[in-house]
Coordinates of C-alpha atoms in Angstrom, one line a residue:
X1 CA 7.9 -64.2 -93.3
X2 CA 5.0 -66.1 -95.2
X3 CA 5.9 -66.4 -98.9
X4 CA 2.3 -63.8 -99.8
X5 CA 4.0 -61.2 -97.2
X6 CA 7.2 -61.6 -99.0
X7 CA 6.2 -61.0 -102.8
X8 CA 4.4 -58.0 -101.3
X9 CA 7.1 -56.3 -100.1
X10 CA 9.7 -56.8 -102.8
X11 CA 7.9 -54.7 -104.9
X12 CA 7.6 -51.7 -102.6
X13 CA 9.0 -48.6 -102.6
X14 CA 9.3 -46.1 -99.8
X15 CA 11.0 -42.9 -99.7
X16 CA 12.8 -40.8 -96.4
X17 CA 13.4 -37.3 -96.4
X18 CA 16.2 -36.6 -93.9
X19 CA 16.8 -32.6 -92.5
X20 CA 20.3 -33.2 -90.9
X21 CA 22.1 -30.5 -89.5
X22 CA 24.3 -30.3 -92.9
X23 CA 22.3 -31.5 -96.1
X24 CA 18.7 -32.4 -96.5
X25 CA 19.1 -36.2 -98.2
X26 CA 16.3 -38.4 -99.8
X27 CA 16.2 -42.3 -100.0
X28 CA 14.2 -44.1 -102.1
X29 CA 14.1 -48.0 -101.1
X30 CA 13.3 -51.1 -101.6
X31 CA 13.8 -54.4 -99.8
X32 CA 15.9 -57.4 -100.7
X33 CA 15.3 -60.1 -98.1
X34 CA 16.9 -58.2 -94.7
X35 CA 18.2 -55.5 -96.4
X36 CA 17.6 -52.5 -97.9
X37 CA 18.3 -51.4 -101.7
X38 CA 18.7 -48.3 -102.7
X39 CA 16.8 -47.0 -105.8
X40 CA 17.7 -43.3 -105.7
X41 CA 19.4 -41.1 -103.4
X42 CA 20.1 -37.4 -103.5
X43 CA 21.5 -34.6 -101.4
X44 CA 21.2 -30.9 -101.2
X45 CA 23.9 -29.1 -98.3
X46 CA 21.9 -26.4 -96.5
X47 CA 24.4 -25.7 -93.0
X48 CA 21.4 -25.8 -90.8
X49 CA 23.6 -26.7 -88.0
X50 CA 25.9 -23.9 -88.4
X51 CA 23.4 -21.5 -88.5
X52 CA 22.0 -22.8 -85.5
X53 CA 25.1 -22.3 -83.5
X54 CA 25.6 -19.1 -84.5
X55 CA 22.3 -17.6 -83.7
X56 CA 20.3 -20.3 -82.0
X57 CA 17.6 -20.5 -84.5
X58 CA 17.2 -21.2 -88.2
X59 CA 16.2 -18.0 -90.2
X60 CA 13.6 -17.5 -92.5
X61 CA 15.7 -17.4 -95.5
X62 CA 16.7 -21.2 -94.2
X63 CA 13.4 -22.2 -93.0
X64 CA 12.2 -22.0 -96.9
X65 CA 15.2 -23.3 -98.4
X66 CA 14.9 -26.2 -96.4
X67 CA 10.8 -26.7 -97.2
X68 CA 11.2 -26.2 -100.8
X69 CA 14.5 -29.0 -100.7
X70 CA 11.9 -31.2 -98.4
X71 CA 9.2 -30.7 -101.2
X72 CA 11.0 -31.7 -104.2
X73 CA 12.5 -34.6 -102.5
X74 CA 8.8 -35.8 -101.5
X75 CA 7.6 -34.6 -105.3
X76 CA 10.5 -36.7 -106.3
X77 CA 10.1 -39.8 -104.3
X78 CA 6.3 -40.0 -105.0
X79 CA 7.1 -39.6 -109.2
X80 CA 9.5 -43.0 -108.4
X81 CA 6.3 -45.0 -107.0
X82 CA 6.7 -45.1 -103.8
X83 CA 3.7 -46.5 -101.7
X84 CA 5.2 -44.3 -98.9
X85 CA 7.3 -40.9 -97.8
X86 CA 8.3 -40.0 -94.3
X87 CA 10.0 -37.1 -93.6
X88 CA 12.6 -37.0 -90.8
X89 CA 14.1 -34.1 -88.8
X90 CA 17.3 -34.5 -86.6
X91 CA 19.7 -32.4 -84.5
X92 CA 18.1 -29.4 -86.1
X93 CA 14.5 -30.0 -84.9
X94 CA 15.9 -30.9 -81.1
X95 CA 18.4 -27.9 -80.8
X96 CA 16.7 -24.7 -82.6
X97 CA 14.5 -22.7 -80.7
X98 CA 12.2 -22.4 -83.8
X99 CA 12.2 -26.6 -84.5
X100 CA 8.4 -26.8 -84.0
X101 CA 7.7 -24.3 -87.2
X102 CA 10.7 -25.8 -89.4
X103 CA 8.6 -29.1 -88.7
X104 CA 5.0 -27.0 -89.0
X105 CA 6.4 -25.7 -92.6
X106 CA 7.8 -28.9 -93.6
X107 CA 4.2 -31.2 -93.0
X108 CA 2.2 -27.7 -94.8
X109 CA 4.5 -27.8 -97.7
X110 CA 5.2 -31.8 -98.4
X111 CA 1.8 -33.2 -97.4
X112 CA 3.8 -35.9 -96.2
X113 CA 4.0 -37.4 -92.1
X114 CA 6.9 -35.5 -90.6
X115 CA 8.2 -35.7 -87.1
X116 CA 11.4 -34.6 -85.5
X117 CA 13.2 -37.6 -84.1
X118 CA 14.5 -37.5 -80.6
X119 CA 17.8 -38.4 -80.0
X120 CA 17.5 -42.0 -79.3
X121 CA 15.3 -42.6 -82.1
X122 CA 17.8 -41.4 -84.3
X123 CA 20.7 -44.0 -82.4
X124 CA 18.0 -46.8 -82.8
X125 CA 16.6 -46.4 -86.1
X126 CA 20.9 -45.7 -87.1
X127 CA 21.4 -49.4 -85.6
X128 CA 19.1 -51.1 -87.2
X129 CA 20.3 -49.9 -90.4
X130 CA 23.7 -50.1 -90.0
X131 CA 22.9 -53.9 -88.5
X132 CA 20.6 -54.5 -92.0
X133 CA 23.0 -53.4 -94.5
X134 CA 26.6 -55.2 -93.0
X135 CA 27.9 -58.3 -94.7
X136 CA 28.5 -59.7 -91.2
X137 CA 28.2 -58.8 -87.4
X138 CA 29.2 -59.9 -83.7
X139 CA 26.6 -61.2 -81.6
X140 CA 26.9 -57.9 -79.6
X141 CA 27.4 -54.7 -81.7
X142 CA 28.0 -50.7 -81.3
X143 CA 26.9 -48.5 -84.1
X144 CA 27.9 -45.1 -83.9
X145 CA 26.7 -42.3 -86.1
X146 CA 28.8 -38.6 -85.8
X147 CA 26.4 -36.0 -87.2
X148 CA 26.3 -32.2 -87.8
X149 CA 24.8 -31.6 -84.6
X150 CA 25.1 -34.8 -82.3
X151 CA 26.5 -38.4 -82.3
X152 CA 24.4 -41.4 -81.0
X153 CA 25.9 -44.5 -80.0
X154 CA 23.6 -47.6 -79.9
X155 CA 24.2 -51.0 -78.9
X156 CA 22.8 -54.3 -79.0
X157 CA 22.6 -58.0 -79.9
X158 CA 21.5 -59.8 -82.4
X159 CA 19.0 -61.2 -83.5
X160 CA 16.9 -58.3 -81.3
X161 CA 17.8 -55.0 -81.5
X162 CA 19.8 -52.2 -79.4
X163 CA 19.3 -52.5 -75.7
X164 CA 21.7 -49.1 -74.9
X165 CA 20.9 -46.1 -76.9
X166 CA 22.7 -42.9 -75.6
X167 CA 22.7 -39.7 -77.7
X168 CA 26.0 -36.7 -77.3
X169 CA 25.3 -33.4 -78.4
X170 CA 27.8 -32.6 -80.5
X171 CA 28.7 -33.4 -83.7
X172 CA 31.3 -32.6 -86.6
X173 CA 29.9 -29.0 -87.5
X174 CA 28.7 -27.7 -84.1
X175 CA 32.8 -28.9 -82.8
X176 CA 33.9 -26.8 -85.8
X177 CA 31.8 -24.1 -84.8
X178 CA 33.1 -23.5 -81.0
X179 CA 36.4 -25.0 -81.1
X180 CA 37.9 -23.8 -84.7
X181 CA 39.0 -20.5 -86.2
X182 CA 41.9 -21.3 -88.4
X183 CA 42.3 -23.2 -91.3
X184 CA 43.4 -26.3 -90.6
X185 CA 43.2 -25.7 -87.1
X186 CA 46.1 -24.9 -85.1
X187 CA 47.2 -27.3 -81.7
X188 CA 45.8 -25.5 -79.0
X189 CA 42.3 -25.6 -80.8
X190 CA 42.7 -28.9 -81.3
X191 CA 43.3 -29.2 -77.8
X192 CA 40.4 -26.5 -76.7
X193 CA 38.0 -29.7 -79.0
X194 CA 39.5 -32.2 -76.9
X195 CA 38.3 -30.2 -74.0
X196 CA 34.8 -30.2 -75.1
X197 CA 34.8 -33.4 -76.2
X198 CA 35.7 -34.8 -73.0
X199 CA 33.2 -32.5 -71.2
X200 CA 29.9 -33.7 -73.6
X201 CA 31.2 -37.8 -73.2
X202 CA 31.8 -36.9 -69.8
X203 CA 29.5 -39.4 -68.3
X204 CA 28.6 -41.6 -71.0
X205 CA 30.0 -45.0 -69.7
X206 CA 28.7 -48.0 -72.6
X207 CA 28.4 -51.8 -72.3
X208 CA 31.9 -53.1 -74.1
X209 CA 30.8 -54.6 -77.4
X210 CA 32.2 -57.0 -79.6
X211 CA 32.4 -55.2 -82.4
X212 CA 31.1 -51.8 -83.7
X213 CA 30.2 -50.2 -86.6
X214 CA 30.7 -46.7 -87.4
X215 CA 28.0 -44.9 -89.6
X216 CA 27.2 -41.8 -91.3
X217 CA 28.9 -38.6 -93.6
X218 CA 31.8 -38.4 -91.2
X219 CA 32.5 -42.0 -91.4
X220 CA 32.5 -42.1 -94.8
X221 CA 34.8 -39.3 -95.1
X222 CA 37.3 -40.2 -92.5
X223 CA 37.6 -43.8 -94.6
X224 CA 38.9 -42.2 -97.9
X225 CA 41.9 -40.8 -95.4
X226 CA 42.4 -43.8 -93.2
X227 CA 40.6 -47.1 -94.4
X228 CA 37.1 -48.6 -93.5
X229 CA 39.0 -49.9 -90.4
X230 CA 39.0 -46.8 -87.6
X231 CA 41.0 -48.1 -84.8
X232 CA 43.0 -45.4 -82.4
X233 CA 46.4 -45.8 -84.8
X234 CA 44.6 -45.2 -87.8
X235 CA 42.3 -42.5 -86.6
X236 CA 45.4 -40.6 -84.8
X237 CA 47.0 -40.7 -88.1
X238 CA 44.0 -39.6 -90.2
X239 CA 43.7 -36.6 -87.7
X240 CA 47.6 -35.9 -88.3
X241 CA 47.0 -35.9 -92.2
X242 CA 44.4 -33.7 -92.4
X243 CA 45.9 -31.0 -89.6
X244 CA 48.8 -30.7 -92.2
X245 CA 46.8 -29.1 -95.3
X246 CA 43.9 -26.4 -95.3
X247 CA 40.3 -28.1 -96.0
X248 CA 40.6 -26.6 -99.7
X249 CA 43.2 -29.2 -100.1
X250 CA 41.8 -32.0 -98.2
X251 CA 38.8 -31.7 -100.3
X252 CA 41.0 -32.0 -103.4
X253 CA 43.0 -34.8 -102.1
X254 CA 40.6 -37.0 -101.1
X255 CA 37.2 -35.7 -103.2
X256 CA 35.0 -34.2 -100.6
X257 CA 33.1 -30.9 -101.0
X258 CA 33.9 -28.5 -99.1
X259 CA 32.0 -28.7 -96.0
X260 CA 32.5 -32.1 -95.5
X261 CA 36.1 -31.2 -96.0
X262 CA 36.1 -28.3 -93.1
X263 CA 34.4 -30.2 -90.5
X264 CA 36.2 -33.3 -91.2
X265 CA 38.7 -32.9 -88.2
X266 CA 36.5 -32.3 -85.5
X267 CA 34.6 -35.6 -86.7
X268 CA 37.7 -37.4 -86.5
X269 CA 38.0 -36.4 -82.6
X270 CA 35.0 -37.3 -81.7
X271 CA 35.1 -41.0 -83.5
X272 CA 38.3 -41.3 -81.9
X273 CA 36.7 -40.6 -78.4
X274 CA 34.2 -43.1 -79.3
X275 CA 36.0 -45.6 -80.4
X276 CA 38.5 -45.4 -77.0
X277 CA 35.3 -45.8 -75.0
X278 CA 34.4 -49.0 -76.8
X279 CA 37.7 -50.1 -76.8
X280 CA 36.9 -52.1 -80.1
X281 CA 37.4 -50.4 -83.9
X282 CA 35.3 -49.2 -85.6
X283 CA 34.0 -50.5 -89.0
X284 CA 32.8 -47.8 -91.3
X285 CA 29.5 -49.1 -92.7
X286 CA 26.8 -49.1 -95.0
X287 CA 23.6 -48.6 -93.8
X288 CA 22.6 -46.0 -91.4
X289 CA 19.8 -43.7 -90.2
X290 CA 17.6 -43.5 -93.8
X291 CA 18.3 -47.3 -94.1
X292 CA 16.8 -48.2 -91.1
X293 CA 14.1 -45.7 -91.3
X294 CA 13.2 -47.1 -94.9
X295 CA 12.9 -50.8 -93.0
X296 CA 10.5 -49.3 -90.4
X297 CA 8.5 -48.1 -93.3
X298 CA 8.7 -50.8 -95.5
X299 CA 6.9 -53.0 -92.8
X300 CA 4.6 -50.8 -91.9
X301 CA 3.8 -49.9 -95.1
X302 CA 3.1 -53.4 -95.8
X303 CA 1.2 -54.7 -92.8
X304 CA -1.1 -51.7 -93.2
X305 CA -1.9 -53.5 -97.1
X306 CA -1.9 -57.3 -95.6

């Protein structure tokens, strides 16, 4: 990057909104070189996903929840300087039957670009953020990112970018949702998830990579149990630990709020599945989706001012 390009973007800000199936989240960024700083970050749980299961659609009393949350965070991000705010809707855009007004209400009330991402956008832009924001990385590398309401699994070489981008559609809270009814749950649901597990990855088939990263709320949940190092030992234990105690006490133990705390086993299967289909383990990381939305941005934001 030419030395005038460079100056330029170091002092920008940008800001993304992200509606995920559990919490709406904002980053504000900045860029250091490759990577991307964080100058603020917030989060607000609003259980889109789980609504969503339940009925199939997000109800009115969500659909302004979720715009006001989306305004402040835009209000917020533009009050820190930022040259730019993109506002970005996952799993909840692509599964509810009303998606198209949640993203109608959200551009109305934020005056900000919003688009719902489509599942291997999401995988992509997780990659590259993941891939930004690690210390170091294989030639070849898997980034995996377990949501609310779906799990993408990119992968790709570097220097480029992912080549294999495949998106499952399930995800920590929508597992909880069919597979769960006690508290923690009992063997045969624990089985019944491994059932649809298996069914959703049923003919997903990666390239092997040479290492992978693992991304996302559910990551960094399952490493306060087992380490930042996910590999089958480890996560088979971290699922035993957490079916021995109810998620009150989980959450207690290892300081997670509740949600995170309920839906925490399910994640843990599907990592697991995962990480037995890469046959590598999986690194919990830093970077992720808003990271490497933020870089998108970033450069965009600065070519359009070159």
């Amino acid at each position: 990057m030419p030395t005038g390009a460079a100056a330029r973007i170091a002092g920008v800000r940008v800001g993304i909104v992200d509606v995920g199936a559990n919490t709406v989240r904002l980053l504000v960024a900045a860029r250091d070189g490759d990577e991307v700083v964080a100058v603020r970050e917030e989060r607000v749980q609003l259980g889109l996903g789980e609504e969503i299961e339940r009925t199939g659609r997000i109800s009115e009393e969500k659909l302004e929840e979720t715009t006001v949350t989306a305004e402040t965070c835009v209000r917020r991000a533009r009050k820190l300087r930022c040259a730019a705010v993109e506002v970005l809707v996952t799993s909840p855009g692509r599964q509810a039957a009303n998606g198209r007004e949640l993203l109608e209400r959200l551009v109305e009330a934020t005056n900000a670009p919003a688009r719902v991402l489509t599942a291997e956008e999401e995988g992509e832009l997780a990659w590259r953020g993941a891939v930004a924001s690690a210390q170091t990385a294989p030639s070849t590398v898997a980034v995996c990112d377990v949501g609310g309401g779906s799990a993408q699994i990119a992968i790709g070489s570097l220097p480029g970018g992912p080549a294999w981008v495949r998106s499952v559609d399930i995800g920590s809270l929508r597992l909880t949702q069919r597979a769960f009814r006690q508290d923690p749950p009992t063997r045969e649901e624990v089985r019944r998830a491994h059932e649809v597990i298996s069914e959703a990855f049923d003919d997903l088939t990666p390239p092997l990579p040479l290492g992978a990263l693992a991304v996302g709320g559910t990551a960094r949940a399952l490493r306060r149990v087992a380490g930042s190092r996910l590999g089958v030992r480890e996560i088979e234990a971290a699922t035993e630990e957490l079916l021995r105690r109810p998620s009150r006490q989980v959450a207690k133990a290892f300081k997670l709020d509740g949600q995170r705390a309920r839906t925490i086993v399910a994640g843990a299967l599907i990592l697991g599945e995962i990480q037995r289909r890469l046959t590598v383990p999986l690194e919990v990381g830093r970077g992720g989706l808003r990271e490497g939305a933020a870089l998108m941005l970033l450069d965009a934001t600065v070519a359009a001012t070159a």
